[in-house]
Amino acid sequence: PDLLENRIPAVPQDETRVTYAEKLRKEEASIDWNRPAAHIERQVRAFNPWPVAETVFRGDTLRVWRAEALPDTADAAPGTVRVREKLAEVATGEGWLRLLEVQLPGGRRLAAGDFLNAHRLAGVRLGIPAA
């Protein structure tokens, strides 16, 4: 309410504390499954709509448009997918990340449940390049 009624005084920015943010690079969008789920969730949000967080799935790039961190303790190797209640969840360095919306090259964005209808993910390890 104070902001709407102009009761909060403007304070000039301290020029000695100014920082410059570098331009985003596509390489920064690659998901490192060893990081905590909460960090990866923020990465997914930060890189949407460009360049979109991504990982490797069976030699292809899997773009992750939406995801959410879960508080459960991961009991699998980072990048390993489990399927629970028609939802794909990926083990991370700290917790699980539930995939909500994904996309393969040349395909359209799909809800993770719809993606599971066409692709078996249980036990698959994401982020491993094809040999």
Short mmCIF file of N, CA and C in Angstrom, two decimals:
data_model
loop_
_atom_site.label_atom_id
_atom_site.label_comp_id
_atom_site.label_asym_id
_atom_site.label_seq_id
_atom_site.Cartn_x
_atom_site.Cartn_y
_atom_site.Cartn_z
N PRO A 1 0.82 -1.22 0.00
CA PRO A 1 0.00 0.00 0.00
C PRO A 1 0.85 1.27 0.00
N ASP A 2 1.96 1.28 0.77
CA ASP A 2 2.81 2.47 0.81
C ASP A 2 3.42 2.76 -0.56
N LEU A 3 3.79 1.72 -1.28
CA LEU A 3 4.35 1.91 -2.60
C LEU A 3 3.33 2.53 -3.55
N LEU A 4 2.11 2.04 -3.51
CA LEU A 4 1.06 2.55 -4.38
C LEU A 4 0.72 4.01 -4.08
N GLU A 5 0.92 4.43 -2.86
CA GLU A 5 0.60 5.80 -2.47
C GLU A 5 1.84 6.69 -2.38
N ASN A 6 2.94 6.22 -2.98
CA ASN A 6 4.19 6.99 -3.04
C ASN A 6 4.70 7.44 -1.68
N ARG A 7 4.58 6.59 -0.68
CA ARG A 7 5.09 6.92 0.66
C ARG A 7 6.45 6.28 0.92
N ILE A 8 6.99 5.61 -0.07
CA ILE A 8 8.31 5.00 0.09
C ILE A 8 9.29 5.86 -0.70
N PRO A 9 10.31 6.38 -0.04
CA PRO A 9 11.24 7.28 -0.73
C PRO A 9 12.15 6.49 -1.69
N ALA A 10 12.44 7.10 -2.82
CA ALA A 10 13.37 6.51 -3.79
C ALA A 10 14.79 6.64 -3.25
N VAL A 11 15.57 5.58 -3.41
CA VAL A 11 16.96 5.59 -2.94
C VAL A 11 17.84 5.30 -4.15
N PRO A 12 18.76 6.21 -4.48
CA PRO A 12 19.63 5.96 -5.64
C PRO A 12 20.51 4.74 -5.41
N GLN A 13 20.80 4.02 -6.50
CA GLN A 13 21.66 2.85 -6.41
C GLN A 13 23.08 3.27 -6.13
N ASP A 14 23.77 2.53 -5.27
CA ASP A 14 25.17 2.77 -4.96
C ASP A 14 26.00 2.31 -6.15
N GLU A 15 26.58 3.25 -6.89
CA GLU A 15 27.32 2.95 -8.11
C GLU A 15 28.54 2.05 -7.86
N THR A 16 29.06 2.02 -6.64
CA THR A 16 30.22 1.17 -6.35
C THR A 16 29.83 -0.30 -6.24
N ARG A 17 28.54 -0.59 -6.13
CA ARG A 17 28.08 -1.98 -5.98
C ARG A 17 27.43 -2.51 -7.25
N VAL A 18 27.53 -1.78 -8.34
CA VAL A 18 26.93 -2.19 -9.60
C VAL A 18 27.72 -3.37 -10.18
N THR A 19 27.03 -4.36 -10.72
CA THR A 19 27.69 -5.49 -11.37
C THR A 19 27.12 -5.65 -12.77
N TYR A 20 27.87 -6.31 -13.61
CA TYR A 20 27.46 -6.53 -14.99
C TYR A 20 27.13 -8.01 -15.15
N ALA A 21 25.99 -8.31 -15.72
CA ALA A 21 25.61 -9.70 -15.99
C ALA A 21 25.96 -10.03 -17.44
N GLU A 22 26.79 -11.04 -17.60
CA GLU A 22 27.19 -11.47 -18.94
C GLU A 22 25.98 -12.03 -19.69
N LYS A 23 26.05 -12.00 -21.00
CA LYS A 23 25.02 -12.58 -21.84
C LYS A 23 24.96 -14.09 -21.59
N LEU A 24 23.75 -14.65 -21.55
CA LEU A 24 23.60 -16.08 -21.37
C LEU A 24 24.19 -16.84 -22.54
N ARG A 25 24.80 -17.98 -22.23
CA ARG A 25 25.33 -18.86 -23.27
C ARG A 25 24.57 -20.18 -23.23
N LYS A 26 24.37 -20.76 -24.38
CA LYS A 26 23.60 -22.00 -24.49
C LYS A 26 24.20 -23.11 -23.62
N GLU A 27 25.52 -23.17 -23.49
CA GLU A 27 26.18 -24.20 -22.70
C GLU A 27 25.75 -24.17 -21.24
N GLU A 28 25.38 -22.99 -20.75
CA GLU A 28 24.98 -22.86 -19.35
C GLU A 28 23.66 -23.57 -19.05
N ALA A 29 22.90 -23.90 -20.10
CA ALA A 29 21.59 -24.52 -19.91
C ALA A 29 21.68 -26.03 -19.72
N SER A 30 22.85 -26.60 -19.85
CA SER A 30 23.02 -28.05 -19.69
C SER A 30 22.86 -28.42 -18.21
N ILE A 31 21.99 -29.37 -17.94
CA ILE A 31 21.69 -29.76 -16.56
C ILE A 31 22.78 -30.69 -16.01
N ASP A 32 23.27 -30.37 -14.84
CA ASP A 32 24.22 -31.21 -14.11
C ASP A 32 23.42 -31.89 -13.01
N TRP A 33 23.13 -33.18 -13.18
CA TRP A 33 22.27 -33.90 -12.24
C TRP A 33 22.91 -34.10 -10.88
N ASN A 34 24.20 -33.78 -10.72
CA ASN A 34 24.86 -33.88 -9.42
C ASN A 34 24.50 -32.71 -8.51
N ARG A 35 23.92 -31.67 -9.07
CA ARG A 35 23.53 -30.51 -8.27
C ARG A 35 22.22 -30.80 -7.54
N PRO A 36 21.89 -30.01 -6.52
CA PRO A 36 20.63 -30.21 -5.79
C PRO A 36 19.40 -29.94 -6.67
N ALA A 37 18.33 -30.66 -6.39
CA ALA A 37 17.09 -30.51 -7.16
C ALA A 37 16.59 -29.06 -7.15
N ALA A 38 16.68 -28.39 -6.02
CA ALA A 38 16.21 -27.00 -5.93
C ALA A 38 17.00 -26.10 -6.87
N HIS A 39 18.30 -26.36 -7.00
CA HIS A 39 19.13 -25.57 -7.91
C HIS A 39 18.71 -25.82 -9.36
N ILE A 40 18.49 -27.09 -9.70
CA ILE A 40 18.11 -27.42 -11.08
C ILE A 40 16.73 -26.84 -11.40
N GLU A 41 15.82 -26.87 -10.44
CA GLU A 41 14.50 -26.26 -10.66
C GLU A 41 14.64 -24.78 -11.01
N ARG A 42 15.50 -24.07 -10.29
CA ARG A 42 15.73 -22.65 -10.58
C ARG A 42 16.40 -22.47 -11.95
N GLN A 43 17.29 -23.39 -12.31
CA GLN A 43 17.95 -23.34 -13.62
C GLN A 43 16.91 -23.49 -14.73
N VAL A 44 15.98 -24.42 -14.56
CA VAL A 44 14.93 -24.63 -15.56
C VAL A 44 14.11 -23.35 -15.74
N ARG A 45 13.74 -22.71 -14.65
CA ARG A 45 12.97 -21.45 -14.74
C ARG A 45 13.81 -20.34 -15.36
N ALA A 46 15.08 -20.27 -14.99
CA ALA A 46 15.95 -19.18 -15.47
C ALA A 46 16.18 -19.24 -16.98
N PHE A 47 16.24 -20.45 -17.53
CA PHE A 47 16.54 -20.59 -18.96
C PHE A 47 15.29 -20.78 -19.81
N ASN A 48 14.16 -20.45 -19.28
CA ASN A 48 12.90 -20.49 -20.03
C ASN A 48 12.48 -19.05 -20.27
N PRO A 49 12.36 -18.57 -21.49
CA PRO A 49 12.18 -19.29 -22.73
C PRO A 49 13.45 -19.54 -23.54
N TRP A 50 14.59 -18.97 -23.17
CA TRP A 50 15.81 -19.23 -23.94
C TRP A 50 16.98 -19.31 -23.01
N PRO A 51 17.88 -20.21 -23.18
CA PRO A 51 18.01 -21.22 -24.22
C PRO A 51 17.30 -22.54 -23.89
N VAL A 52 16.64 -22.68 -22.80
CA VAL A 52 15.90 -23.84 -22.29
C VAL A 52 16.87 -24.87 -21.73
N ALA A 53 16.65 -25.23 -20.46
CA ALA A 53 17.48 -26.23 -19.80
C ALA A 53 17.38 -27.55 -20.57
N GLU A 54 18.51 -28.27 -20.65
CA GLU A 54 18.50 -29.50 -21.43
C GLU A 54 19.41 -30.55 -20.84
N THR A 55 19.14 -31.80 -21.24
CA THR A 55 19.93 -32.93 -20.81
C THR A 55 19.99 -33.91 -21.98
N VAL A 56 20.74 -34.98 -21.81
CA VAL A 56 20.85 -36.00 -22.86
C VAL A 56 19.93 -37.16 -22.50
N PHE A 57 19.15 -37.61 -23.48
CA PHE A 57 18.25 -38.76 -23.32
C PHE A 57 18.45 -39.67 -24.53
N ARG A 58 19.07 -40.83 -24.30
CA ARG A 58 19.32 -41.80 -25.36
C ARG A 58 19.98 -41.17 -26.59
N GLY A 59 20.97 -40.33 -26.36
CA GLY A 59 21.72 -39.71 -27.44
C GLY A 59 21.10 -38.46 -28.03
N ASP A 60 19.89 -38.12 -27.64
CA ASP A 60 19.22 -36.91 -28.12
C ASP A 60 19.19 -35.86 -27.02
N THR A 61 18.93 -34.64 -27.42
CA THR A 61 18.78 -33.56 -26.46
C THR A 61 17.33 -33.55 -25.97
N LEU A 62 17.15 -33.59 -24.68
CA LEU A 62 15.82 -33.49 -24.08
C LEU A 62 15.74 -32.13 -23.40
N ARG A 63 14.87 -31.28 -23.91
CA ARG A 63 14.69 -29.95 -23.32
C ARG A 63 13.69 -30.06 -22.16
N VAL A 64 14.01 -29.42 -21.06
CA VAL A 64 13.14 -29.44 -19.88
C VAL A 64 12.57 -28.04 -19.72
N TRP A 65 11.28 -27.90 -20.03
CA TRP A 65 10.61 -26.60 -19.97
C TRP A 65 10.10 -26.27 -18.58
N ARG A 66 9.62 -27.29 -17.87
CA ARG A 66 9.10 -27.04 -16.52
C ARG A 66 9.44 -28.24 -15.65
N ALA A 67 9.75 -27.96 -14.38
CA ALA A 67 10.09 -29.02 -13.43
C ALA A 67 9.88 -28.49 -12.02
N GLU A 68 9.82 -29.42 -11.06
CA GLU A 68 9.71 -28.99 -9.66
C GLU A 68 10.54 -29.90 -8.77
N ALA A 69 11.20 -29.29 -7.79
CA ALA A 69 12.02 -30.04 -6.84
C ALA A 69 11.12 -30.71 -5.82
N LEU A 70 11.51 -31.92 -5.42
CA LEU A 70 10.79 -32.67 -4.39
C LEU A 70 11.68 -32.81 -3.17
N PRO A 71 11.10 -32.83 -1.99
CA PRO A 71 11.92 -32.90 -0.78
C PRO A 71 12.47 -34.29 -0.48
N ASP A 72 12.01 -35.33 -1.19
CA ASP A 72 12.47 -36.69 -0.92
C ASP A 72 13.98 -36.81 -1.07
N THR A 73 14.57 -37.71 -0.32
CA THR A 73 16.00 -37.98 -0.45
C THR A 73 16.20 -38.93 -1.62
N ALA A 74 17.11 -38.59 -2.49
CA ALA A 74 17.38 -39.45 -3.66
C ALA A 74 18.15 -40.68 -3.23
N ASP A 75 17.67 -41.84 -3.66
CA ASP A 75 18.33 -43.10 -3.33
C ASP A 75 18.82 -43.81 -4.60
N ALA A 76 19.15 -43.01 -5.61
CA ALA A 76 19.63 -43.54 -6.89
C ALA A 76 20.73 -42.62 -7.40
N ALA A 77 21.46 -43.08 -8.38
CA ALA A 77 22.53 -42.27 -8.98
C ALA A 77 21.94 -41.04 -9.65
N PRO A 78 22.61 -39.89 -9.55
CA PRO A 78 22.11 -38.68 -10.20
C PRO A 78 21.83 -38.91 -11.69
N GLY A 79 20.65 -38.44 -12.13
CA GLY A 79 20.24 -38.61 -13.51
C GLY A 79 19.32 -39.80 -13.73
N THR A 80 19.20 -40.68 -12.73
CA THR A 80 18.36 -41.87 -12.86
C THR A 80 16.89 -41.49 -12.72
N VAL A 81 16.06 -42.00 -13.62
CA VAL A 81 14.64 -41.66 -13.64
C VAL A 81 13.84 -42.75 -12.93
N ARG A 82 12.91 -42.32 -12.10
CA ARG A 82 11.91 -43.23 -11.55
C ARG A 82 10.55 -42.70 -12.02
N VAL A 83 9.60 -43.61 -12.15
CA VAL A 83 8.25 -43.22 -12.55
C VAL A 83 7.31 -43.57 -11.41
N ARG A 84 6.60 -42.55 -10.93
CA ARG A 84 5.63 -42.73 -9.86
C ARG A 84 4.36 -42.00 -10.25
N GLU A 85 3.25 -42.72 -10.18
CA GLU A 85 1.95 -42.12 -10.47
C GLU A 85 1.94 -41.38 -11.81
N LYS A 86 2.49 -42.04 -12.84
CA LYS A 86 2.53 -41.48 -14.20
C LYS A 86 3.33 -40.18 -14.28
N LEU A 87 4.29 -40.00 -13.37
CA LEU A 87 5.15 -38.83 -13.38
C LEU A 87 6.61 -39.27 -13.37
N ALA A 88 7.44 -38.59 -14.14
CA ALA A 88 8.87 -38.90 -14.19
C ALA A 88 9.60 -38.02 -13.18
N GLU A 89 10.40 -38.67 -12.35
CA GLU A 89 11.21 -37.95 -11.35
C GLU A 89 12.66 -38.38 -11.52
N VAL A 90 13.56 -37.41 -11.47
CA VAL A 90 14.98 -37.66 -11.73
C VAL A 90 15.78 -37.45 -10.45
N ALA A 91 16.61 -38.43 -10.12
CA ALA A 91 17.50 -38.30 -8.96
C ALA A 91 18.53 -37.22 -9.23
N THR A 92 18.80 -36.42 -8.23
CA THR A 92 19.81 -35.37 -8.33
C THR A 92 20.82 -35.57 -7.21
N GLY A 93 21.79 -34.69 -7.12
CA GLY A 93 22.76 -34.77 -6.05
C GLY A 93 22.13 -34.61 -4.68
N GLU A 94 20.96 -33.98 -4.66
CA GLU A 94 20.25 -33.75 -3.39
C GLU A 94 18.76 -33.67 -3.69
N GLY A 95 18.06 -34.77 -3.57
CA GLY A 95 16.62 -34.80 -3.79
C GLY A 95 16.25 -35.27 -5.19
N TRP A 96 14.98 -35.15 -5.50
CA TRP A 96 14.43 -35.57 -6.79
C TRP A 96 13.86 -34.36 -7.50
N LEU A 97 13.91 -34.39 -8.83
CA LEU A 97 13.32 -33.34 -9.65
C LEU A 97 12.22 -33.97 -10.48
N ARG A 98 10.99 -33.48 -10.32
CA ARG A 98 9.86 -33.98 -11.11
C ARG A 98 9.80 -33.21 -12.42
N LEU A 99 9.84 -33.94 -13.54
CA LEU A 99 9.71 -33.31 -14.84
C LEU A 99 8.24 -33.04 -15.11
N LEU A 100 7.92 -31.82 -15.53
CA LEU A 100 6.53 -31.44 -15.80
C LEU A 100 6.26 -31.24 -17.28
N GLU A 101 7.25 -30.72 -18.01
CA GLU A 101 7.06 -30.48 -19.44
C GLU A 101 8.41 -30.61 -20.13
N VAL A 102 8.46 -31.46 -21.19
CA VAL A 102 9.71 -31.75 -21.88
C VAL A 102 9.50 -31.72 -23.40
N GLN A 103 10.63 -31.78 -24.13
CA GLN A 103 10.56 -31.73 -25.59
C GLN A 103 11.79 -32.39 -26.20
N LEU A 104 11.56 -33.26 -27.18
CA LEU A 104 12.65 -33.84 -27.96
C LEU A 104 12.85 -33.02 -29.23
N PRO A 105 14.02 -33.11 -29.88
CA PRO A 105 14.26 -32.36 -31.11
C PRO A 105 13.20 -32.69 -32.17
N GLY A 106 12.68 -31.68 -32.81
CA GLY A 106 11.70 -31.85 -33.85
C GLY A 106 10.29 -32.12 -33.34
N GLY A 107 10.15 -32.29 -32.05
CA GLY A 107 8.84 -32.57 -31.47
C GLY A 107 8.26 -31.33 -30.81
N ARG A 108 7.07 -31.49 -30.29
CA ARG A 108 6.46 -30.36 -29.59
C ARG A 108 6.62 -30.55 -28.09
N ARG A 109 6.39 -29.50 -27.37
CA ARG A 109 6.45 -29.57 -25.92
C ARG A 109 5.33 -30.48 -25.44
N LEU A 110 5.66 -31.36 -24.50
CA LEU A 110 4.68 -32.31 -23.98
C LEU A 110 4.69 -32.31 -22.46
N ALA A 111 3.51 -32.49 -21.89
CA ALA A 111 3.44 -32.75 -20.45
C ALA A 111 4.21 -34.05 -20.23
N ALA A 112 4.93 -34.14 -19.13
CA ALA A 112 5.77 -35.32 -18.88
C ALA A 112 4.95 -36.60 -18.90
N GLY A 113 3.72 -36.58 -18.42
CA GLY A 113 2.87 -37.77 -18.46
C GLY A 113 2.61 -38.23 -19.88
N ASP A 114 2.38 -37.30 -20.79
CA ASP A 114 2.17 -37.64 -22.20
C ASP A 114 3.46 -38.19 -22.81
N PHE A 115 4.59 -37.62 -22.43
CA PHE A 115 5.89 -38.10 -22.91
C PHE A 115 6.10 -39.55 -22.47
N LEU A 116 5.69 -39.87 -21.24
CA LEU A 116 5.83 -41.23 -20.72
C LEU A 116 4.98 -42.23 -21.49
N ASN A 117 3.89 -41.78 -22.10
CA ASN A 117 3.06 -42.69 -22.89
C ASN A 117 3.81 -43.22 -24.10
N ALA A 118 4.78 -42.47 -24.61
CA ALA A 118 5.52 -42.85 -25.81
C ALA A 118 6.95 -43.33 -25.52
N HIS A 119 7.47 -43.04 -24.33
CA HIS A 119 8.86 -43.37 -24.02
C HIS A 119 8.97 -44.02 -22.65
N ARG A 120 9.69 -45.12 -22.59
CA ARG A 120 9.94 -45.77 -21.29
C ARG A 120 11.11 -45.03 -20.63
N LEU A 121 10.86 -44.51 -19.46
CA LEU A 121 11.90 -43.74 -18.77
C LEU A 121 12.37 -44.40 -17.49
N ALA A 122 11.58 -45.26 -16.89
CA ALA A 122 11.95 -45.85 -15.60
C ALA A 122 13.31 -46.52 -15.70
N GLY A 123 14.22 -46.11 -14.83
CA GLY A 123 15.56 -46.67 -14.79
C GLY A 123 16.55 -46.08 -15.77
N VAL A 124 16.08 -45.25 -16.70
CA VAL A 124 16.97 -44.59 -17.66
C VAL A 124 17.82 -43.58 -16.93
N ARG A 125 19.04 -43.39 -17.37
CA ARG A 125 19.92 -42.39 -16.76
C ARG A 125 20.08 -41.24 -17.74
N LEU A 126 19.61 -40.07 -17.36
CA LEU A 126 19.71 -38.87 -18.18
C LEU A 126 21.09 -38.24 -18.03
N GLY A 127 21.50 -37.51 -19.06
CA GLY A 127 22.75 -36.77 -19.00
C GLY A 127 23.96 -37.58 -19.42
N ILE A 128 23.74 -38.80 -19.87
CA ILE A 128 24.86 -39.65 -20.29
C ILE A 128 24.93 -39.61 -21.82
N PRO A 129 25.99 -39.05 -22.41
CA PRO A 129 26.11 -39.01 -23.87
C PRO A 129 26.17 -40.42 -24.46
N ALA A 130 25.65 -40.55 -25.67
CA ALA A 130 25.68 -41.85 -26.36
C ALA A 130 27.12 -42.20 -26.69
N ALA A 131 27.43 -43.47 -26.58
CA ALA A 131 28.81 -43.94 -26.84
C ALA A 131 29.06 -44.09 -28.32
#
